[in-house]
CSV table of C-alpha atoms and ligand atoms in Angstrom, one decimal:
chain,number,residue,atom,x,y,z
R,274,UNK,CA,-20.9,-6.0,17.2
R,275,UNK,CA,-16.9,-6.5,16.2
R,276,UNK,CA,-14.6,-2.9,16.1
R,277,UNK,CA,-11.4,-2.7,13.7
R,278,UNK,CA,-9.0,0.0,13.3
R,279,UNK,CA,-7.5,0.6,10.0
R,280,UNK,CA,-3.9,2.2,9.3
R,281,UNK,CA,-4.2,4.4,6.8
R,282,UNK,CA,-1.9,8.0,5.4
R,283,UNK,CA,-3.1,10.7,7.9
R,284,UNK,CA,-5.7,12.9,5.8
R,285,UNK,CA,-7.1,9.8,3.8
R,286,UNK,CA,-9.3,8.5,6.9
R,287,UNK,CA,-12.2,9.9,4.7
R,288,UNK,CA,-11.6,7.6,2.2
R,289,UNK,CA,-10.2,4.7,3.8
R,290,UNK,CA,-13.9,4.5,5.8
R,291,UNK,CA,-15.6,5.1,2.3
R,292,UNK,CA,-13.8,1.9,1.0
R,293,UNK,CA,-13.9,-0.4,4.3
R,294,UNK,CA,-18.0,0.4,4.1
R,295,UNK,CA,-18.5,-0.3,0.6
R,296,UNK,CA,-16.1,-3.4,0.6
R,297,UNK,CA,-18.0,-5.0,3.6
R,298,UNK,CA,-21.1,-4.4,2.1
R,299,UNK,CA,-20.1,-6.1,-1.0
R,300,UNK,CA,-20.0,-8.8,1.3
R,301,UNK,CA,-23.1,-8.5,3.3
R,302,UNK,CA,-20.9,-6.9,6.6
R,303,UNK,CA,-22.7,-3.9,7.4
R,304,UNK,CA,-20.8,-1.4,9.7
R,305,UNK,CA,-20.1,2.4,10.3
R,306,UNK,CA,-16.8,4.0,10.8
R,307,UNK,CA,-16.2,6.8,12.9
R,308,UNK,CA,-12.8,9.1,11.8
R,309,UNK,CA,-11.1,12.1,12.8
R,310,UNK,CA,-8.7,13.6,10.1
R,311,UNK,CA,-4.7,13.4,10.2
R,312,UNK,CA,-5.2,10.8,12.9
R,313,UNK,CA,-4.2,8.2,10.5
R,314,UNK,CA,-6.4,5.6,11.6
R,315,UNK,CA,-10.3,4.6,11.2
R,316,UNK,CA,-12.4,2.5,13.5
R,317,UNK,CA,-15.1,0.6,11.9
R,318,UNK,CA,-17.9,-1.3,13.7
R,319,UNK,CA,-19.4,-4.0,12.6
R,320,UNK,CA,-23.1,-4.7,14.2
R,321,UNK,CA,-24.6,-8.2,14.7
R,322,UNK,CA,-21.3,-9.8,13.5
R,323,UNK,CA,-18.8,-12.1,15.0
R,324,UNK,CA,-14.9,-11.4,16.2
R,325,UNK,CA,-12.5,-11.5,12.9
R,326,UNK,CA,-15.4,-12.2,10.8
R,327,UNK,CA,-14.1,-9.1,8.2
R,328,UNK,CA,-11.2,-10.9,8.4
R,329,UNK,CA,-12.6,-13.9,7.0
R,330,UNK,CA,-14.5,-12.3,4.0
R,331,UNK,CA,-12.1,-9.8,2.4
R,332,UNK,CA,-9.0,-9.7,2.1
R,333,UNK,CA,-6.2,-6.7,3.1
R,334,UNK,CA,-4.7,-6.8,-0.3
R,335,UNK,CA,-8.4,-5.8,-2.1
R,336,UNK,CA,-8.0,-2.3,0.1
R,337,UNK,CA,-6.5,0.4,-1.2
R,338,UNK,CA,-6.4,3.0,1.4
R,339,UNK,CA,-5.8,1.1,4.3
R,340,UNK,CA,-2.1,-0.3,5.4
R,341,UNK,CA,-2.9,-2.5,8.1
R,342,UNK,CA,-5.7,-3.4,10.0
R,343,UNK,CA,-7.0,-5.6,13.7
R,344,UNK,CA,-10.2,-6.3,15.3
R,345,UNK,CA,-10.2,-5.1,18.7
R,346,UNK,CA,-9.7,-6.7,22.1
R,347,UNK,CA,-10.3,-4.2,24.4
R,348,UNK,CA,-9.4,-0.7,25.1
R,349,UNK,CA,-7.4,0.5,28.0
R,350,UNK,CA,-7.2,4.0,29.0
R,351,UNK,CA,-5.5,5.5,31.7
R,352,UNK,CA,-3.7,3.4,32.9
R,353,UNK,CA,-1.4,3.3,35.9
R,354,UNK,CA,2.2,4.0,34.4
R,355,UNK,CA,3.9,1.8,37.7
R,356,UNK,CA,1.9,-1.3,36.2
R,357,UNK,CA,0.8,-1.3,32.3
R,358,UNK,CA,1.4,-4.6,32.1
R,359,UNK,CA,-1.3,-6.2,34.7
R,360,UNK,CA,-4.1,-4.5,32.6
R,361,UNK,CA,-2.8,-5.9,29.1
R,362,UNK,CA,-2.3,-9.7,31.0
R,363,UNK,CA,-6.1,-9.2,32.4
R,364,UNK,CA,-7.7,-8.4,28.8
R,365,UNK,CA,-5.7,-11.2,27.2
R,366,UNK,CA,-7.4,-14.0,29.5
R,367,UNK,CA,-4.4,-16.1,28.6
R,368,UNK,CA,-5.1,-16.1,25.0
R,369,UNK,CA,-2.3,-17.4,22.5
R,370,UNK,CA,-0.7,-15.1,20.0
R,371,UNK,CA,2.6,-16.3,17.8
R,372,UNK,CA,3.7,-12.5,18.2
R,373,UNK,CA,3.2,-9.4,18.6
R,374,UNK,CA,3.6,-5.6,17.2
R,375,UNK,CA,3.3,-2.6,19.3
R,376,UNK,CA,1.8,0.1,16.4
R,377,UNK,CA,1.0,3.9,16.8
R,378,UNK,CA,-0.3,6.2,14.2
R,379,UNK,CA,1.9,7.3,11.3
R,380,UNK,CA,1.6,11.1,12.8
R,381,UNK,CA,3.5,13.0,14.0
R,382,UNK,CA,1.8,12.1,17.6
R,383,UNK,CA,2.5,8.5,16.4
R,384,UNK,CA,6.6,9.3,15.8
R,385,UNK,CA,6.6,11.2,19.7
R,386,UNK,CA,5.4,8.0,21.2
R,387,UNK,CA,7.2,5.9,18.8
R,388,UNK,CA,10.3,5.7,21.5
R,389,UNK,CA,7.9,4.6,24.3
R,390,UNK,CA,6.7,1.8,21.9
R,391,UNK,CA,9.9,0.3,21.5
R,392,UNK,CA,11.5,0.4,25.2
R,393,UNK,CA,7.8,-1.2,26.1
R,394,UNK,CA,8.3,-3.8,23.5
R,395,UNK,CA,10.8,-5.1,26.3
R,396,UNK,CA,8.8,-6.0,29.3
R,397,UNK,CA,6.0,-6.6,27.4
R,398,UNK,CA,8.0,-9.4,25.6
R,399,UNK,CA,9.1,-10.8,29.1
R,400,UNK,CA,5.3,-10.5,30.1
R,401,UNK,CA,3.8,-12.6,27.4
R,402,UNK,CA,6.3,-15.1,27.3
R,403,UNK,CA,6.3,-15.9,31.4
R,404,UNK,CA,2.7,-16.1,31.3
R,405,UNK,CA,2.9,-18.7,27.9
R,406,UNK,CA,1.0,-16.7,25.7
R,407,UNK,CA,3.8,-16.4,22.8
R,408,UNK,CA,3.2,-19.8,21.2
R,409,UNK,CA,4.7,-20.5,17.6
R,410,UNK,CA,1.6,-22.5,17.0
R,411,UNK,CA,-1.1,-19.9,16.7
R,412,UNK,CA,-2.0,-17.8,13.5
R,413,UNK,CA,-2.9,-14.9,15.5
R,414,UNK,CA,-0.4,-11.5,16.4
R,415,UNK,CA,-1.4,-9.1,18.8
R,416,UNK,CA,-1.5,-5.6,18.1
R,417,UNK,CA,-1.2,-2.9,21.0
R,418,UNK,CA,-2.1,0.6,19.3
R,419,UNK,CA,-0.4,3.3,21.4
R,420,UNK,CA,-2.0,6.6,21.5
R,421,UNK,CA,0.1,7.7,24.5
R,422,UNK,CA,1.9,5.8,27.4
R,423,UNK,CA,-1.1,5.6,28.9
R,424,UNK,CA,-3.8,5.5,26.7
R,425,UNK,CA,-3.9,2.5,24.0
R,426,UNK,CA,-6.0,-0.2,22.0
R,427,UNK,CA,-5.3,-4.2,22.6
R,428,UNK,CA,-6.3,-6.1,19.4
R,429,UNK,CA,-5.4,-9.2,17.2
R,430,UNK,CA,-5.1,-10.1,13.0
R,431,UNK,CA,-4.6,-13.0,11.5
R,432,UNK,CA,-1.3,-13.7,10.3
R,433,UNK,CA,-2.4,-14.9,6.4
R,434,UNK,CA,-4.4,-11.9,6.0
R,435,UNK,CA,-2.4,-9.1,7.5
R,436,UNK,CA,0.7,-6.7,6.9
R,437,UNK,CA,4.3,-8.1,7.4
R,438,UNK,CA,5.5,-4.8,7.8
R,439,UNK,CA,5.4,-2.7,11.2
R,440,UNK,CA,2.0,0.1,10.6
R,441,UNK,CA,2.2,-1.5,7.5
R,442,UNK,CA,4.9,0.4,5.8
R,443,UNK,CA,7.7,-0.4,3.4
R,444,UNK,CA,10.6,1.7,4.4
R,445,UNK,CA,13.3,2.1,1.9
R,446,UNK,CA,16.8,3.4,1.4
R,447,UNK,CA,16.9,6.7,-0.5
R,448,UNK,CA,19.5,5.3,-3.6
R,449,UNK,CA,21.8,8.1,-3.8
R,450,UNK,CA,22.5,7.8,-7.1
R,451,UNK,CA,19.1,8.1,-8.0
R,452,UNK,CA,17.8,11.3,-10.1
R,453,UNK,CA,15.1,11.8,-7.8
R,454,UNK,CA,13.1,11.0,-4.5
R,455,UNK,CA,10.2,9.2,-7.3
R,456,UNK,CA,12.5,6.4,-7.5
R,457,UNK,CA,11.0,5.4,-4.5
R,458,UNK,CA,8.0,4.9,-5.2
R,459,UNK,CA,8.1,2.3,-8.1
R,460,UNK,CA,10.6,0.4,-5.8
R,461,UNK,CA,8.4,0.3,-3.1
R,462,UNK,CA,5.5,-0.6,-6.3
R,463,UNK,CA,7.7,-3.3,-7.1
R,464,UNK,CA,8.0,-5.3,-3.7
R,465,UNK,CA,4.4,-4.5,-3.1
R,466,UNK,CA,3.3,-6.1,-6.4
R,467,UNK,CA,6.0,-8.4,-7.3
R,468,UNK,CA,6.5,-11.7,-5.7
R,469,UNK,CA,10.0,-11.6,-4.0
R,470,UNK,CA,10.1,-15.4,-5.7
R,471,UNK,CA,8.8,-13.7,-9.5
R,472,UNK,CA,11.5,-11.1,-9.1
R,473,UNK,CA,14.1,-12.8,-11.7
R,474,UNK,CA,11.2,-13.4,-14.6
R,475,UNK,CA,9.1,-10.3,-14.0
R,476,UNK,CA,11.7,-7.9,-12.9
R,477,UNK,CA,14.6,-9.0,-14.9
R,478,UNK,CA,17.8,-7.8,-17.4
R,479,UNK,CA,16.9,-7.5,-20.8
R,480,UNK,CA,13.7,-7.2,-20.6
R,481,UNK,CA,12.1,-3.8,-22.5
R,482,UNK,CA,10.5,-1.2,-20.4
R,483,UNK,CA,9.2,2.3,-21.4
R,484,UNK,CA,8.7,4.7,-18.7
R,485,UNK,CA,5.9,7.5,-19.8
R,486,UNK,CA,6.7,10.9,-17.4
R,487,UNK,CA,10.4,9.7,-17.1
R,488,UNK,CA,12.4,13.2,-16.8
R,489,UNK,CA,14.0,13.4,-14.5
R,490,UNK,CA,14.8,9.2,-14.2
R,491,UNK,CA,13.7,8.5,-10.8
R,492,UNK,CA,11.9,5.3,-12.6
R,493,UNK,CA,13.7,5.0,-15.4
R,494,UNK,CA,16.9,4.4,-12.6
R,495,UNK,CA,15.3,1.8,-10.9
R,496,UNK,CA,14.8,-0.3,-14.4
R,497,UNK,CA,18.2,0.1,-15.5
R,498,UNK,CA,19.2,-0.6,-12.3
R,499,UNK,CA,17.7,-4.2,-12.8
R,500,UNK,CA,19.6,-4.4,-16.1
R,501,UNK,CA,16.4,-3.4,-18.1
R,502,UNK,CA,16.7,-1.0,-21.4
R,503,UNK,CA,14.6,1.6,-20.9
R,504,UNK,CA,12.3,3.9,-23.8
R,505,UNK,CA,11.9,7.7,-21.5
R,506,UNK,CA,9.4,9.3,-23.0
R,507,UNK,CA,9.1,12.9,-21.3
R,508,UNK,CA,10.3,16.4,-23.0
R,509,UNK,CA,12.1,17.6,-19.8
R,510,UNK,CA,15.8,16.6,-19.8
R,511,UNK,CA,16.8,13.2,-18.5
R,512,UNK,CA,19.4,12.5,-15.8
R,513,UNK,CA,22.7,12.7,-17.7
R,514,UNK,CA,24.7,9.9,-15.6
R,515,UNK,CA,21.6,7.5,-16.0
R,516,UNK,CA,22.2,8.3,-19.9
R,517,UNK,CA,25.7,7.2,-19.8
R,518,UNK,CA,24.9,3.6,-18.8
R,519,UNK,CA,24.1,3.4,-22.2
R,520,UNK,CA,20.6,1.7,-21.6
R,521,UNK,CA,18.4,4.5,-21.7
R,522,UNK,CA,17.0,5.9,-25.3
R,523,UNK,CA,15.4,9.4,-24.7
R,524,UNK,CA,12.0,10.7,-26.8
R,525,UNK,CA,10.9,14.1,-26.1
R,526,UNK,CA,7.8,13.1,-27.5
R,527,UNK,CA,3.7,13.5,-25.3
R,528,UNK,CA,3.8,10.7,-23.7
R,529,UNK,CA,-0.3,9.8,-24.6
R,530,UNK,CA,0.8,9.8,-28.9
R,531,UNK,CA,3.4,7.3,-28.2
R,532,UNK,CA,3.7,4.1,-29.5
R,533,UNK,CA,6.3,1.7,-28.9
R,534,UNK,CA,8.8,0.8,-31.9
R,535,UNK,CA,9.9,-2.5,-30.8
R,536,UNK,CA,7.0,-4.5,-29.9
R,537,UNK,CA,8.6,-6.8,-27.0
R,538,UNK,CA,8.1,-4.4,-24.4
R,539,UNK,CA,7.7,-6.0,-21.2
R,540,UNK,CA,6.8,-3.3,-19.0
R,541,UNK,CA,5.4,0.0,-19.0
R,542,UNK,CA,5.6,2.4,-16.3
R,543,UNK,CA,3.6,6.2,-16.3
R,544,UNK,CA,3.6,9.4,-13.6
R,545,UNK,CA,2.7,11.5,-15.9
R,546,UNK,CA,0.8,13.9,-13.9
R,547,UNK,CA,-2.8,14.3,-15.6
R,548,UNK,CA,-6.3,13.6,-14.9
R,549,UNK,CA,-6.2,9.7,-13.7
R,550,UNK,CA,-9.0,8.8,-16.2
R,551,UNK,CA,-7.1,10.1,-19.2
R,552,UNK,CA,-3.6,7.5,-17.5
R,553,UNK,CA,-5.9,5.1,-17.0
R,554,UNK,CA,-7.5,4.6,-20.4
R,555,UNK,CA,-4.0,4.6,-21.7
R,556,UNK,CA,-2.8,2.3,-19.8
R,557,UNK,CA,-5.7,-0.3,-20.8
R,558,UNK,CA,-4.8,0.9,-24.4
R,559,UNK,CA,-1.1,-0.7,-24.1
R,560,UNK,CA,-2.6,-3.6,-22.4
R,561,UNK,CA,-5.4,-4.2,-25.0
R,562,UNK,CA,-3.2,-3.4,-28.0
R,563,UNK,CA,-0.8,-5.6,-26.8
R,564,UNK,CA,2.2,-3.0,-26.6
R,565,UNK,CA,3.5,-4.3,-23.3
R,566,UNK,CA,2.6,-7.5,-20.7
R,567,UNK,CA,2.8,-5.3,-17.5
R,568,UNK,CA,2.1,-1.9,-16.3
R,569,UNK,CA,2.8,0.4,-13.4
R,570,UNK,CA,1.3,3.8,-13.3
R,571,UNK,CA,0.2,6.6,-10.4
R,572,UNK,CA,-3.1,7.7,-10.8
R,573,UNK,CA,-3.0,11.5,-9.3
R,574,UNK,CA,-6.2,11.7,-7.3
R,575,UNK,CA,-9.0,14.5,-6.4
R,576,UNK,CA,-8.8,16.4,-3.2
R,577,UNK,CA,-12.0,15.3,-2.5
R,578,UNK,CA,-14.4,11.9,-3.5
R,579,UNK,CA,-11.0,10.1,-3.5
R,580,UNK,CA,-12.3,6.6,-3.2
R,581,UNK,CA,-15.5,7.1,-5.8
R,582,UNK,CA,-13.1,8.5,-8.4
R,583,UNK,CA,-11.1,5.2,-7.7
R,584,UNK,CA,-13.9,3.0,-7.9
R,585,UNK,CA,-14.9,4.7,-11.4
R,586,UNK,CA,-11.6,4.2,-12.7
R,587,UNK,CA,-11.9,0.7,-11.9
R,588,UNK,CA,-15.0,0.5,-13.3
R,589,UNK,CA,-14.5,2.0,-16.9
R,590,UNK,CA,-11.4,-0.9,-16.8
R,591,UNK,CA,-13.3,-3.5,-16.7
R,592,UNK,CA,-15.6,-2.7,-18.9
R,593,UNK,CA,-13.1,-1.9,-21.2
R,594,UNK,CA,-11.5,-5.2,-20.8
R,595,UNK,CA,-14.6,-6.7,-20.9
R,596,UNK,CA,-15.3,-5.4,-24.3
R,597,UNK,CA,-12.2,-6.3,-25.5
R,598,UNK,CA,-12.3,-9.7,-24.5
R,599,UNK,CA,-8.6,-8.8,-22.4
R,600,UNK,CA,-7.9,-11.0,-19.6
R,601,UNK,CA,-6.2,-9.3,-17.1
R,602,UNK,CA,-5.0,-8.8,-13.2
R,603,UNK,CA,-5.8,-5.5,-11.8
R,604,UNK,CA,-4.4,-4.2,-8.3
R,605,UNK,CA,-3.8,-1.1,-6.4
R,606,UNK,CA,-2.6,0.7,-3.6
R,607,UNK,CA,-2.0,3.6,-1.5
R,608,UNK,CA,1.5,3.3,-1.2
R,609,UNK,CA,3.4,4.5,1.8
R,610,UNK,CA,6.0,6.9,-0.6
R,611,UNK,CA,2.4,8.1,-2.6
R,612,UNK,CA,1.0,11.2,-1.3
R,613,UNK,CA,-1.7,12.4,-3.4
R,614,UNK,CA,-1.8,9.5,-5.9
R,615,UNK,CA,-2.4,5.9,-5.6
R,616,UNK,CA,-0.7,3.4,-7.8
R,617,UNK,CA,-1.6,0.5,-10.4
R,618,UNK,CA,-0.4,-2.5,-11.3
R,619,UNK,CA,-2.1,-3.7,-14.4
R,620,UNK,CA,-0.6,-7.0,-16.2
R,621,UNK,CA,-1.9,-9.0,-19.2
R,622,UNK,CA,-2.9,-12.5,-18.6
T,763,SAM,C1,6.2,13.9,-11.5
T,763,SAM,S1,7.5,13.8,-12.9
T,763,SAM,C2,7.9,12.1,-13.3
T,763,SAM,C3,9.0,12.1,-12.3
T,763,SAM,C4,10.1,10.7,-12.9
T,763,SAM,N1,8.8,9.6,-12.4
T,763,SAM,C5,11.0,10.6,-11.9
T,763,SAM,O1,11.0,9.6,-11.2
T,763,SAM,O2,12.0,11.1,-12.1
T,763,SAM,C6,6.4,13.9,-14.0
T,763,SAM,C7,6.5,14.2,-15.7
T,763,SAM,O3,6.3,13.4,-16.7
T,763,SAM,C8,6.1,14.7,-17.5
T,763,SAM,N2,4.8,14.6,-18.2
T,763,SAM,C9,3.5,15.1,-17.9
T,763,SAM,N3,2.4,15.2,-18.8
T,763,SAM,C10,3.7,14.4,-20.2
T,763,SAM,C11,3.7,13.9,-21.2
T,763,SAM,N4,1.9,14.6,-21.8
T,763,SAM,N5,3.6,13.4,-22.2
T,763,SAM,C12,5.3,12.8,-22.0
T,763,SAM,N6,5.8,13.5,-20.6
T,763,SAM,C13,4.6,14.0,-19.9
T,763,SAM,C14,6.2,15.9,-17.2
T,763,SAM,O4,7.5,16.6,-17.8
T,763,SAM,C15,6.8,15.2,-16.1
T,763,SAM,O5,8.7,15.6,-16.0
């Protein structure tokens, strides 16, 4: 029996659970989940499998609702506050790690324990060093998943199949000139979907972009800030300062009917609040028609059966692309700045 913990946004535990059970079953790993509403994590137990086998068969990046994961080593409950270190060391039995992280759920309760987590890192690091547990050549990271100062799980994740972000969360500073907080969703999407070493070509100045559902301009601002020329499609008003950049043309048109005047659009971005299947079909149309090379778009999800809806959409995309004979790359993630939506990336190959 191997037990894993998967972090997700609070309120999305059932979606994270449905997804891991489905994806694990696809690689012939069968297990069950334990979830509690609004806890920000899911426990997944795989029957008859050795420790860490999930990491060998499934990539974290292929999961939409899971931000970070680890395989459980031990569960420490009601530990003595006078000596928290000894039980941890006993559980680790000298097993080496390249580093460690003290984690907690992304919830209000988790925030309360974050101060303790930070403080406890100092004596923990000293103890791990003293016992020669932190060694650079290890390919595993130790996780302490803290519920409160006396109750925690110990686990590990592999360096090559985990999020390098603390709690799997990308923290970004809101750029004060941007017209809306939505801007952070597109910025996070760039970080998540586009490898840093490819930003110079795929997010470079001079590229043409179309922003469907652009007003007031948070997403357009991201594109303008990188030196792109943007066609902004929305009946609503665009931010005036952004229009003063001279890099934006505003079209008061329906995003579902708009087609580009120029044939060298590189980016299509879309944040229209519409039925997710309608939006994904539009994105597929742009890619199949060769109207853009890459698209980043949000899909607003229903309140229930979110994973099932996403699965159906991914199947629709596969069928359409196959019928059109179009090679493509698709990925999706429930990003930190997303709420009742996920962000998708579709790229023509
Ligand atoms: C969530 S807001 C977009 C926010 C924007 N991304 C930002 O960062 O400021 C959704 C926008 O989509 C626009 N919209 C909805 N349906 C549309 C359609 N069919 N055509 C064009 N725009 C549409 C709305 O007018 C609204 O301004």
